[in-house]
Structures are given as C-alpha cells and as structure tokens.
Short mmCIF file of C-alpha atoms in Angstrom, two decimals:
data_model
loop_
_atom_site.label_atom_id
_atom_site.label_comp_id
_atom_site.label_asym_id
_atom_site.label_seq_id
_atom_site.Cartn_x
_atom_site.Cartn_y
_atom_site.Cartn_z
CA MET A 186 -22.60 -0.98 -6.96
CA ALA A 187 -23.08 -4.14 -4.94
CA LYS A 188 -25.38 -3.74 -2.01
CA LEU A 189 -23.89 -4.28 1.41
CA GLU A 190 -26.89 -6.19 2.70
CA GLU A 191 -26.19 -8.98 0.21
CA TYR A 192 -23.24 -10.12 2.33
CA SER A 193 -23.85 -11.46 5.81
CA THR A 194 -21.44 -11.10 8.70
CA THR A 195 -20.34 -14.72 8.32
CA ARG A 196 -19.67 -14.24 4.61
CA LYS A 197 -17.67 -11.08 5.29
CA SER A 198 -15.62 -12.90 7.94
CA ILE A 199 -14.79 -15.69 5.49
CA ILE A 200 -13.81 -13.14 2.84
CA MET A 201 -11.63 -11.25 5.30
CA ALA A 202 -9.90 -14.42 6.53
CA THR A 203 -9.15 -15.49 2.97
CA LEU A 204 -7.79 -12.10 1.95
CA CYS A 205 -5.67 -11.85 5.10
CA PHE A 206 -4.07 -15.16 4.18
CA VAL A 207 -3.54 -13.86 0.63
CA TYR A 208 -1.88 -10.74 2.03
CA THR A 209 0.39 -12.87 4.20
CA LEU A 210 1.56 -14.85 1.20
CA TRP A 211 1.89 -11.62 -0.76
CA GLY A 212 4.33 -10.29 1.85
CA ILE A 213 6.22 -13.59 1.85
CA ILE A 214 6.61 -13.50 -1.95
CA TYR A 215 8.05 -9.98 -1.84
CA SER A 216 10.69 -10.70 0.80
CA LEU A 217 11.27 -14.41 0.13
CA PRO A 218 14.45 -14.09 -2.02
CA VAL A 219 16.06 -11.34 0.07
CA PRO A 220 18.43 -13.56 2.14
CA PHE A 221 19.77 -15.74 -0.69
CA PHE A 222 19.15 -14.10 -4.08
CA PRO A 223 21.92 -11.45 -3.79
CA ARG A 224 24.45 -14.17 -2.96
CA GLU A 225 23.42 -16.27 -5.94
CA ALA A 226 23.32 -13.24 -8.22
CA VAL A 227 26.85 -12.23 -7.26
CA ALA A 228 27.98 -15.79 -7.95
CA SER A 229 26.42 -15.46 -11.40
CA GLY A 230 28.48 -12.35 -12.12
CA LEU A 231 26.08 -9.52 -11.27
CA THR A 232 27.19 -6.38 -9.46
CA LEU A 233 25.51 -4.93 -6.37
CA ALA A 234 24.10 -2.07 -8.45
CA GLU A 235 22.48 -4.53 -10.87
CA ILE A 236 21.01 -6.50 -7.96
CA GLY A 237 19.53 -3.28 -6.61
CA ILE A 238 17.97 -2.55 -9.99
CA ILE A 239 16.40 -6.03 -10.04
CA PHE A 240 14.74 -5.47 -6.68
CA THR A 241 13.64 -2.00 -7.79
CA MET A 242 11.66 -3.42 -10.72
CA TYR A 243 8.88 -4.55 -8.37
CA PRO A 244 7.98 -1.09 -7.00
CA VAL A 245 8.54 0.47 -10.44
CA ALA A 246 5.87 -1.79 -11.93
CA LEU A 247 3.65 -1.12 -8.94
CA PHE A 248 4.05 2.64 -9.41
CA VAL A 249 3.29 2.54 -13.14
CA PHE A 250 0.37 0.12 -13.15
CA SER A 251 -1.45 0.98 -9.90
CA PRO A 252 -3.22 4.10 -11.26
CA VAL A 253 -3.80 2.38 -14.60
CA CYS A 254 -5.40 -0.67 -13.00
CA SER A 255 -7.51 1.51 -10.74
CA MET A 256 -9.09 3.18 -13.78
CA LEU A 257 -9.34 0.06 -15.95
CA ARG A 258 -10.91 -2.04 -13.22
CA ILE A 259 -14.42 -0.69 -13.96
CA ASN A 260 -14.37 -0.87 -17.74
CA PHE A 261 -12.46 -4.04 -18.55
CA HIS A 262 -14.04 -7.33 -17.55
CA VAL A 263 -11.73 -9.62 -19.55
CA ILE A 264 -8.03 -9.62 -18.76
CA ILE A 265 -5.57 -11.85 -20.56
CA PHE A 266 -2.17 -12.71 -19.13
CA LEU A 267 0.44 -14.48 -21.18
CA THR A 268 2.74 -16.18 -18.71
CA ASN A 269 4.89 -19.25 -19.06
CA SER A 270 3.35 -19.99 -22.50
CA ARG A 271 -0.14 -20.10 -20.99
CA ILE A 272 -3.12 -17.74 -21.42
CA ILE A 273 -5.09 -16.99 -18.27
CA THR A 274 -8.49 -15.34 -18.68
CA THR A 275 -11.13 -14.03 -16.33
CA ASN A 276 -14.61 -12.62 -16.84
CA SER A 277 -14.41 -10.10 -14.04
CA MET A 278 -11.79 -7.89 -12.45
CA ASP A 279 -13.22 -8.90 -9.08
CA LYS A 280 -11.96 -12.41 -9.72
CA ILE A 281 -8.57 -11.04 -10.70
CA CYS A 282 -7.20 -11.75 -7.22
CA TYR A 283 -6.67 -15.35 -8.29
CA GLN A 284 -5.13 -14.53 -11.65
CA SER A 285 -2.83 -11.80 -10.32
CA THR A 286 -1.67 -14.13 -7.56
CA LEU A 287 -1.23 -16.93 -10.08
CA ILE A 288 0.82 -14.75 -12.39
CA GLN A 289 3.26 -14.18 -9.53
CA THR A 290 3.13 -17.88 -8.64
CA LEU A 291 3.97 -19.08 -12.15
CA LEU A 292 6.89 -16.69 -12.31
CA THR A 293 7.98 -17.62 -8.81
CA VAL A 294 7.79 -21.36 -9.43
CA THR A 295 9.78 -21.01 -12.67
CA ALA A 296 12.18 -18.42 -11.26
CA ASP A 297 14.93 -21.03 -10.96
CA ARG A 298 15.03 -21.17 -14.77
CA VAL A 299 16.45 -17.68 -14.76
CA LYS A 300 19.49 -18.85 -12.91
CA ILE A 301 20.00 -22.49 -13.74
CA TYR A 302 19.50 -25.02 -16.46
CA ASP A 303 19.55 -28.82 -16.56
CA VAL A 304 22.68 -30.56 -17.83
CA GLY A 305 22.85 -34.29 -17.18
CA ARG A 306 20.45 -34.20 -14.21
CA THR A 307 22.61 -31.58 -12.51
CA LEU A 308 21.59 -27.97 -11.97
CA LYS A 309 24.22 -25.55 -13.12
CA PHE A 310 24.45 -21.80 -12.93
CA MET A 311 23.67 -19.89 -16.06
CA HIS A 312 26.90 -18.87 -17.72
CA ASN A 313 25.54 -15.88 -19.64
CA ARG A 314 25.15 -13.14 -17.04
CA MET A 315 23.29 -10.86 -19.46
CA HIS A 316 20.56 -13.46 -19.99
CA PHE A 317 20.29 -13.86 -16.25
CA LEU A 318 20.02 -10.11 -15.69
CA VAL A 319 17.39 -9.56 -18.39
CA MET A 320 15.20 -12.45 -17.28
CA ALA A 321 15.45 -11.45 -13.62
CA LEU A 322 14.39 -7.90 -14.48
CA ILE A 323 11.41 -9.16 -16.50
CA ILE A 324 10.26 -11.57 -13.81
CA ARG A 325 10.49 -9.01 -11.02
CA PHE A 326 8.68 -6.40 -13.13
CA VAL A 327 5.82 -8.75 -14.03
CA GLN A 328 5.50 -9.73 -10.38
CA GLY A 329 5.00 -6.03 -9.65
CA ILE A 330 2.23 -5.89 -12.27
CA GLY A 331 0.48 -8.82 -10.62
CA ALA A 332 0.84 -7.12 -7.23
CA ALA A 333 -0.71 -3.91 -8.61
CA ILE A 334 -3.73 -5.76 -10.02
CA GLN A 335 -4.18 -7.78 -6.87
CA GLY A 336 -3.84 -4.76 -4.57
CA ILE A 337 -6.43 -2.71 -6.45
CA ALA A 338 -8.94 -5.55 -6.65
CA VAL A 339 -8.59 -6.61 -3.01
CA GLU A 340 -8.52 -3.22 -1.32
CA SER A 341 -11.38 -1.74 -3.35
CA ALA A 342 -13.50 -4.77 -2.46
CA ILE A 343 -12.62 -4.34 1.21
CA ILE A 344 -13.68 -0.67 1.11
CA VAL A 345 -17.04 -1.66 -0.39
CA LEU A 346 -17.64 -4.42 2.14
CA TYR A 347 -16.49 -2.42 5.18
CA ARG A 348 -17.37 1.16 4.32
CA ASP A 349 -18.05 2.05 7.94
CA ARG A 350 -14.91 0.26 9.21
CA ILE A 351 -12.33 0.86 6.51
CA ALA A 352 -9.41 1.50 8.86
CA SER A 353 -10.20 -1.57 10.97
CA ALA A 354 -10.29 -3.84 7.94
CA LYS A 355 -7.18 -2.33 6.41
CA GLY A 356 -5.34 -2.49 9.73
CA LEU A 357 -6.06 -6.20 10.01
CA MET A 358 -4.96 -6.90 6.44
CA GLU A 359 -1.82 -4.76 6.69
CA SER A 360 -0.88 -6.56 9.89
CA PHE A 361 -1.00 -9.89 8.11
CA GLY A 362 0.89 -8.42 5.17
CA GLY A 363 3.56 -7.11 7.53
CA LEU A 364 3.71 -10.52 9.17
CA GLY A 365 4.34 -12.14 5.80
CA TYR A 366 6.97 -9.55 4.94
CA ALA A 367 8.74 -10.22 8.27
CA ILE A 368 8.73 -14.03 8.05
CA GLY A 369 9.47 -14.15 4.31
CA PRO A 370 13.27 -13.96 4.70
CA ILE A 371 13.16 -16.59 7.46
CA ILE A 372 11.13 -18.99 5.27
CA GLY A 373 13.32 -18.30 2.27
CA ALA A 374 16.54 -18.88 4.18
CA GLY A 375 15.18 -22.07 5.78
CA PHE A 376 14.05 -23.75 2.57
CA TYR A 377 17.16 -22.52 0.78
CA ALA A 378 19.30 -24.30 3.38
CA LEU A 379 17.24 -27.47 3.00
CA GLY A 380 16.90 -27.75 -0.77
CA GLY A 381 18.81 -25.01 -2.52
CA TYR A 382 17.64 -22.15 -4.70
CA SER A 383 14.46 -23.66 -6.18
CA LEU A 384 12.84 -25.13 -3.05
CA PRO A 385 11.57 -21.83 -1.51
CA PHE A 386 9.86 -20.88 -4.78
CA PHE A 387 8.28 -24.30 -5.28
CA VAL A 388 6.89 -24.46 -1.74
CA VAL A 389 5.45 -20.94 -1.62
CA GLY A 390 4.33 -21.06 -5.25
CA SER A 391 2.50 -24.34 -4.77
CA THR A 392 0.73 -22.95 -1.72
CA ILE A 393 -0.56 -19.99 -3.72
CA VAL A 394 -1.67 -22.24 -6.61
CA VAL A 395 -3.83 -24.12 -4.11
CA LEU A 396 -5.12 -20.91 -2.52
CA GLY A 397 -5.91 -19.28 -5.88
CA PRO A 398 -9.14 -21.18 -6.69
CA VAL A 399 -10.31 -20.74 -3.10
CA ALA A 400 -9.85 -16.97 -3.32
CA ALA A 401 -11.60 -16.87 -6.69
CA PHE A 402 -14.59 -18.70 -5.18
CA VAL A 403 -14.77 -16.67 -1.97
CA VAL A 404 -14.18 -13.11 -3.27
CA PRO A 405 -17.53 -11.67 -4.46
CA MET A 406 -18.16 -10.01 -7.80
CA ILE A 407 -18.48 -6.27 -7.18
CA LEU A 408 -19.35 -4.12 -10.19
CA ASP A 409 -20.62 -0.59 -10.74
CA LYS A 410 -21.59 0.09 -14.34
CA GLN A 411 -22.38 3.75 -13.64
CA ALA A 412 -18.93 4.51 -12.23
CA THR A 413 -16.63 6.96 -14.05
CA PRO A 414 -13.08 6.25 -12.88
CA TRP A 415 -11.39 8.81 -15.15
CA LYS A 416 -13.45 11.67 -13.73
CA SER A 417 -12.89 10.44 -10.18
CA MET A 418 -9.13 10.23 -10.71
CA LEU A 419 -8.99 13.79 -12.09
CA LYS A 420 -10.99 15.13 -9.16
CA LEU A 421 -8.76 13.36 -6.65
CA ILE A 422 -5.53 14.51 -8.29
CA LYS A 423 -6.67 18.14 -8.29
CA ASN A 424 -7.53 18.07 -4.58
CA PHE A 425 -4.74 19.55 -2.45
CA TYR A 426 -5.65 17.60 0.68
CA ILE A 427 -5.50 14.29 -1.23
CA PHE A 428 -2.04 15.33 -2.41
CA ILE A 429 -0.97 15.99 1.19
CA LEU A 430 -2.12 12.52 2.25
CA CYS A 431 -0.35 10.85 -0.68
CA PHE A 432 2.81 12.81 0.08
CA GLY A 433 2.61 11.58 3.66
CA VAL A 434 2.47 7.97 2.44
CA PHE A 435 5.45 8.65 0.16
CA VAL A 436 7.54 10.17 2.97
CA GLN A 437 6.70 7.40 5.44
CA GLU A 438 7.44 4.61 2.95
CA SER A 439 10.68 6.32 1.86
CA SER A 440 11.85 6.52 5.47
CA LEU A 441 10.83 2.91 6.11
CA THR A 442 12.70 1.48 3.11
CA PHE A 443 15.72 3.66 3.89
CA VAL A 444 15.93 2.14 7.36
CA GLU A 445 15.43 -1.39 6.04
CA THR A 446 18.24 -1.14 3.50
CA ASN A 447 20.82 0.74 5.58
CA TYR A 448 20.31 -0.11 9.24
CA SER A 449 22.59 -3.18 9.15
CA ILE A 450 25.53 -1.00 8.08
CA HIS A 451 24.90 1.32 11.00
CA LEU A 452 24.72 -1.56 13.50
CA VAL A 453 28.22 -2.70 12.56
CA SER A 454 29.54 0.03 14.87
CA PHE A 455 27.82 -1.77 17.78
CA HIS A 456 29.61 -5.06 16.92
CA LEU A 457 26.39 -6.97 16.29
CA LYS A 458 26.38 -10.13 14.21
CA VAL A 459 24.19 -10.48 11.15
CA VAL A 460 21.63 -12.72 12.88
CA LYS A 461 21.16 -10.30 15.79
CA ALA A 462 20.98 -7.33 13.45
CA ALA A 463 18.28 -9.08 11.38
CA ALA A 464 16.35 -9.94 14.56
CA LEU A 465 16.25 -6.27 15.54
CA MET A 466 14.26 -5.53 12.39
CA LEU A 467 11.46 -7.65 13.81
CA ILE A 468 10.90 -4.91 16.41
CA LEU A 469 9.62 -2.57 13.71
CA ALA A 470 7.48 -5.28 12.10
CA VAL A 471 5.93 -6.34 15.43
CA CYS A 472 5.16 -2.74 16.44
CA TYR A 473 3.56 -2.06 13.07
CA ALA A 474 1.53 -5.28 13.02
CA THR A 475 0.31 -4.84 16.59
CA MET A 476 -0.49 -1.14 16.43
CA GLY A 477 -2.03 -1.48 12.98
CA ILE A 478 -4.97 -3.47 14.35
CA ILE A 479 -5.39 -1.21 17.39
CA ILE A 480 -5.15 2.02 15.41
CA GLY A 481 -7.62 0.72 12.83
CA LEU A 482 -10.22 -0.12 15.45
CA VAL A 483 -9.83 3.10 17.44
CA SER A 484 -9.53 5.51 14.50
CA ASP A 485 -12.88 4.38 13.08
CA ARG A 486 -14.43 5.66 16.30
CA LEU A 487 -12.33 8.70 17.20
CA GLY A 488 -11.41 10.06 13.78
CA TYR A 489 -8.59 9.49 11.31
CA ARG A 490 -6.88 12.88 11.38
CA LYS A 491 -5.84 12.57 15.01
CA PHE A 492 -3.88 9.42 14.28
CA LEU A 493 -2.40 10.78 11.06
CA GLY A 494 -1.01 13.84 12.83
CA ALA A 495 0.29 11.75 15.72
CA GLY A 496 1.84 9.28 13.26
CA TYR A 497 3.78 11.98 11.42
CA PHE A 498 5.08 13.47 14.66
CA ILE A 499 6.08 10.13 16.22
CA ALA A 500 7.89 9.26 12.97
CA VAL A 501 10.01 12.39 13.39
CA ILE A 502 10.92 11.34 16.93
CA GLY A 503 11.76 7.79 15.83
CA LEU A 504 14.02 8.90 12.97
CA GLU A 505 15.84 11.40 15.19
CA PHE A 506 16.44 8.74 17.85
CA MET A 507 17.75 6.26 15.26
CA GLY A 508 20.17 8.95 14.12
CA SER A 509 21.16 9.71 17.76
CA PHE A 510 20.78 13.49 17.30
CA PRO A 511 24.07 14.19 15.46
CA TYR A 512 23.51 17.97 15.61
CA PHE A 513 23.90 17.71 19.40
CA HIS A 514 27.12 15.69 18.96
CA VAL A 515 25.64 12.81 20.94
CA ARG A 516 27.52 9.53 20.77
CA PRO A 517 25.32 6.88 19.07
CA LYS A 518 24.08 4.17 21.40
CA LEU A 519 22.19 0.98 20.72
CA TRP A 520 19.25 1.90 22.92
CA HIS A 521 18.77 5.05 20.85
CA PHE A 522 18.30 2.90 17.77
CA LEU A 523 16.00 0.41 19.50
CA LEU A 524 13.78 3.14 20.92
CA GLY A 525 13.69 4.96 17.59
CA MET A 526 12.82 1.82 15.65
CA SER A 527 9.98 1.00 18.04
CA ALA A 528 8.57 4.53 17.73
CA PHE A 529 8.90 4.44 13.97
CA GLY A 530 7.03 1.12 13.78
CA ILE A 531 4.16 2.63 15.77
CA SER A 532 4.15 5.73 13.57
CA THR A 533 3.99 3.62 10.41
CA GLY A 534 0.73 2.13 11.67
CA GLY A 535 -0.57 5.61 12.49
CA VAL A 536 0.14 6.84 8.96
CA MET A 537 -0.54 3.87 6.70
CA ILE A 538 -3.71 2.49 8.28
CA PRO A 539 -6.04 5.56 8.43
CA THR A 540 -4.90 7.21 5.17
CA THR A 541 -7.16 5.26 2.81
CA ALA A 542 -10.19 5.73 5.07
CA GLU A 543 -9.47 9.45 5.39
CA MET A 544 -9.20 9.84 1.61
CA VAL A 545 -12.53 8.07 1.10
CA ARG A 546 -14.17 10.18 3.80
CA TYR A 547 -12.85 13.44 2.38
CA ALA A 548 -13.87 12.50 -1.17
CA ARG A 549 -17.36 11.63 0.05
CA GLU A 550 -17.87 14.86 1.95
CA ASN A 551 -16.43 17.12 -0.76
CA ASN A 552 -18.57 15.93 -3.68
CA VAL A 553 -15.82 13.89 -5.34
CA GLY A 554 -17.95 10.76 -5.16
CA ASP A 555 -18.80 7.71 -3.12
CA ASP A 556 -18.81 4.82 -5.58
CA LEU A 557 -16.56 2.01 -6.74
CA SER A 558 -14.57 4.27 -9.07
CA VAL A 559 -13.58 6.51 -6.15
CA TYR A 560 -12.56 3.51 -4.07
CA THR A 561 -10.36 2.07 -6.82
CA CYS A 562 -8.80 5.46 -7.60
CA VAL A 563 -8.07 6.08 -3.93
CA THR A 564 -6.42 2.68 -3.70
CA GLY A 565 -4.45 3.37 -6.89
CA LEU A 566 -3.13 6.69 -5.60
CA PHE A 567 -2.18 5.12 -2.27
CA LYS A 568 -0.30 2.30 -3.98
CA MET A 569 1.39 4.72 -6.36
CA ALA A 570 2.65 6.92 -3.50
CA GLN A 571 3.75 3.86 -1.54
CA SER A 572 5.65 2.33 -4.46
CA LEU A 573 7.33 5.66 -5.26
CA GLY A 574 8.57 5.71 -1.68
CA MET A 575 9.86 2.16 -2.10
CA ILE A 576 11.92 3.42 -5.05
CA CYS A 577 13.22 6.70 -3.62
CA GLY A 578 13.89 5.50 -0.07
CA PRO A 579 16.67 3.01 -0.81
CA ALA A 580 18.09 5.08 -3.67
CA VAL A 581 18.31 8.40 -1.84
CA GLY A 582 19.06 6.84 1.54
CA SER A 583 21.89 4.65 0.27
CA THR A 584 23.40 7.55 -1.66
CA LEU A 585 23.41 9.84 1.38
CA THR A 586 24.59 7.08 3.72
CA SER A 587 27.58 6.37 1.47
CA LEU A 588 28.83 9.94 1.92
CA PRO A 589 31.49 10.10 4.66
CA GLN A 590 30.16 13.44 5.91
CA LEU A 591 26.63 12.10 6.50
CA LYS A 592 26.49 8.32 6.97
CA PHE A 593 23.45 6.82 8.70
CA PRO A 594 22.96 9.32 11.59
CA TRP A 595 22.71 12.44 9.45
CA THR A 596 20.70 10.66 6.73
CA SER A 597 18.16 9.53 9.31
CA THR A 598 18.02 13.10 10.59
CA ILE A 599 17.37 14.41 7.07
CA PHE A 600 14.47 12.00 6.62
CA GLY A 601 13.16 13.16 10.00
CA VAL A 602 13.27 16.79 8.86
CA VAL A 603 11.31 15.95 5.69
CA THR A 604 8.74 14.08 7.81
CA PHE A 605 8.46 17.08 10.13
CA PHE A 606 7.82 19.26 7.08
CA GLN A 607 4.98 16.90 6.12
CA PHE A 608 3.60 17.17 9.67
CA LEU A 609 3.58 20.97 9.47
CA ILE A 610 1.76 20.98 6.12
CA PHE A 611 -0.86 18.54 7.38
CA ALA A 612 -1.38 20.45 10.65
CA ALA A 613 -1.64 23.78 8.83
CA PHE A 614 -4.28 22.46 6.44
CA VAL A 615 -6.34 20.91 9.24
CA LEU A 616 -6.18 24.11 11.30
CA TYR A 617 -7.11 26.24 8.31
CA GLU A 618 -10.06 24.01 7.45
CA THR A 619 -11.21 23.91 11.07
CA PHE A 620 -11.02 27.60 11.97
CA CYS A 621 -10.90 29.56 8.70
CA ALA A 622 -12.88 27.65 6.08
CA LYS A 623 -16.64 28.14 6.10
CA LYS A 624 -17.39 24.50 6.57
CA SER A 625 -18.54 22.55 9.60
CA ASP A 626 -16.89 19.18 9.99
CA SER A 627 -17.87 17.94 13.41
CA ASN A 628 -17.51 14.30 12.29
CA ASP A 629 -13.70 14.69 11.95
CA GLY A 630 -13.32 11.68 9.75
CA LYS A 631 -15.19 9.00 11.67
CA GLY A 632 -16.47 7.41 8.49
CA ASN A 633 -20.14 7.35 9.57
CA TYR A 634 -21.58 6.96 6.09
CA SER A 635 -25.12 6.32 7.25
CA GLN A 636 -25.44 9.81 8.71
CA ILE A 637 -23.90 11.40 5.64
CA SER A 638 -26.22 9.48 3.33
CA ALA A 639 -29.25 10.51 5.37
CA THR A 640 -28.23 14.14 5.15
CA ASP A 641 -27.79 13.89 1.42
CA GLU A 642 -31.20 12.30 1.05
CA GLU A 643 -32.76 15.19 2.97
CA ASP A 644 -30.94 17.69 0.75
CA ASP A 645 -32.14 15.91 -2.38
CA GLY A 646 -35.68 15.91 -1.01
CA ASN A 647 -35.49 19.64 -0.32
CA LYS A 648 -34.24 20.28 -3.85
CA GLU A 649 -37.09 18.27 -5.34
CA PHE A 650 -39.62 20.07 -3.14
CA LYS A 651 -38.24 23.47 -4.17
CA SER A 652 -38.37 22.52 -7.85
CA VAL A 653 -42.00 21.40 -7.52
CA VAL A 654 -42.96 24.66 -5.78
CA ALA A 655 -41.19 26.67 -8.46
CA ASN A 656 -43.02 24.82 -11.23
CA GLU A 657 -46.40 25.39 -9.53
CA SER A 658 -45.70 29.11 -9.16
CA GLU A 659 -44.78 29.35 -12.86
CA ASP A 660 -48.03 27.61 -13.83
CA GLU A 661 -50.03 30.05 -11.71
CA ASN A 662 -48.31 33.03 -13.39
CA ILE A 663 -49.09 31.63 -16.83
CA ASP A 664 -52.77 31.12 -15.89
CA ASN A 665 -53.05 34.67 -14.57
CA LYS A 666 -51.55 36.07 -17.76
CA SER A 667 -53.95 34.05 -19.91
CA GLU A 668 -56.95 35.25 -17.89
CA LYS A 669 -55.88 38.88 -18.33
#
C-alpha cells in the first residue's frame, strides 16, 4: 500500500480540492435534468411511471456495481469502456476517476440524441417513444456504472490519504457533493431556459471533459498487491455490527429520498407555489452541508459512535415533526415541516459522515484488516446501502403517500418508526459491547491509527520473543536427552 509520507500536506490539499470539485460536478450531473426532463419526457409520450423507472436506473446500477467495483479495483489494472463508439483505456484503477467521469460526460453531452434528431437544421422530438425509453434507460444505467467506479476509486483513495481524519475528509467532500446536488436543478433550469434541452448537458459535460485530465494528473496511483478484497468483503458481510451500520445508511437514505420526492405534494395544503416549495428543500441541503463539515471535524476527536447515535435519534424527531404527529391528531402546520426538515438535515450529516470512518475503525480493531482491500470494500458496502435506499425510498414512500388513509403525515411517521428501530438496535449493540463483552474499547472510535499500530507492533514483538524462547527451551531438552 502507498506510504502516507510520500504525500506532503500541500499535495494532499491539492488532491482534496480537486476531488471536492469533482464531487460538486458529480452532484450537479445527478440532479441536472430533474426540473426539465420529466416535462420533455411526457411530451415525448412517456408516462410518469416510466419516467420514475428512468431515474431509478442510476441507483440500480450503483447498487449492482458498487460491491463489484470494490473487489475488482485491486486486481484489474486495465479497464475498457465502450462509449459513443470510442474505447477508453486506463492502466490503473486509481486513474479511473477521469474515465468514470468521462463516461458520464460523453453520455451527458450526447443525451440530446436520445430525444431529438436533426431534420433540416431543426431539432425535432423523437417520434418513436419506445426508442426514447430504451435509450434513456441505457444512458441513465451507464451513468450509474460510472458513478460506482468513480465513488469507489475516490473514497478509497481519500481513506488512504487521511486515515487519521477520515470523517473530516468525507464531511468536506460530502458537503461539496450536497452543494452540487442542490444547485444542479437551478443550473439545469437556467440553461434550459436559455438554450433548450441540449445546452445544460453541453455546458456541464464540457466542464467535466476539461476537469478530467486534471483529475487524472492530480490523483495519485495507490496500489496494494498483497490485498485480498474477496476475503475482506466476506469478513465484513459476516460482521453483525457492519450490517447495523449499513442498515442505518439504508434507512437514512430511504427517508431522505422519500422526503425529496413527496414533500412538494404535502406542501400543496399550505398553498405554496412551486418556486417557494423548491426553495424550502435548500434548508435540508444547507443543514447537511454545514453540519457535515462540523461533524466530520469533531467526530474524529470525540468518537464516531456518539454522532451516529445522535444522528439516528434526531432523524426520528425530524420525521415526526414533518409528519406533524398524526397519532396525536395535531393539525399540520408549516413550521412543523420547516423544523423537521432542519433537524433531518442535521441528522443526515450525523449518520452519513462518520459511518465510513466507524466501519474502518471497527474492521481494524477486530482483525478484519487495515489495507486497501478493506477500504474499497467498506466504500462498496456504503455505496450499496445508500443506493438501495435511493431505490426503496421513493418507491415505498410514494406508494404509501398515495393511499388516502396515510398520505404524507403517516408515511413520514412510519419512516420515523423504522429509524427509531435502527436507533434501538445500534444503542443495544453499543451497550452490550461496552458493558457485557470482554473487550476494552476506551478509544470509542477516534480513529487514532498510530496508537493501534504501535500496540500491534508490541504484540508481534511479544509473539516473536515467545517463539524464540520456546525454540531455545526445545533445544535444551534435546541436548539433555542426547547427553543421557
């Protein structure tokens, strides 16, 4: 594995700045077509259900390929992508950030071909709706594949470079990713108003094409030939605590995507216009982006579990407030929703930011491993749980919200109950491990790898000393027997 001392503080800062910009553009790409694509798709003859399936292709690809890419990252150094009749190759998965971004860029830049074709210098809508649907599904799915490759490569490199400050680095990157996700619809709507359907894709796609070579030059090559990703993945999957953390990511992401896809319907009862309703969503994004940085910095010092437990509990409070406590027959009010959304944004930072660092810490201290294969597998499991939540949240939430007996208030309450169940499981495990298990864990997840490594070195030295003493005693016994 690459040695940390090879990278100076200045080099790490440049790498972090570049990757934060990449994450911002990544968020913009994901949410860029949200304000105008459904309208154009309906005009092309697609139903709302088919549009939902198109948007679902992205997290489906992310769910399928995240664990695969996390295990193939170590063993495969040549990746070939066939996109837009071009073959893109790379000699290292650490340089894959450029190729995975470029694969999304090429599809994004040519996305207008899905919908339109050129007839006498005039862009017309595609008349065959089935061709439009199939191509849109393929493009969105391949974009998800590129996102999976990019996410694994970037986050595993960040864990290697900032092993003692994983939460701080992830908090900073997630904040920029959330910023991109928040401003993506605004950028998409603005360029769509200026130049039509193709302009947003050309502008953002061209920006990423320019950034791609820069990222490929800046991101270092990090390899570990001795890593065994398959064994690391099996060990992580079998661990119950890792499952609890992944389930927490799934529940939080499901609740988040449920709110994103159904809150506008709920706000109709408050007689808010579309622009004001969309602006309210910025509250959640701002709370998450702001608290993500703060939680990352503080959790590296005070411990990750404290913030995870607080994040689960605050999420329950936020979801119950957004639902206005229907079991108490309280009349829904706008300030209930605003307060609940703010609390939920803070809780999302408390859950999403420390989880990766806590998984790495727990794997290190429980003999799962502390190498590049563990980092990539941890990132793969996190992305898989997150993408599964992106699939189930809108599907389950929209289904329950459409029922007249439930609607948004009771659905939000149900998600709050599931989150509270996750909080109880997490608290029970932590209490059991603290008071019942025969294991001292005074560090409580601070990620101080230098102390852990020193302890391990002492243990290895003691083992070697004991083996030497045992060999000397055996030699003495043999000599005594020969003399007799």
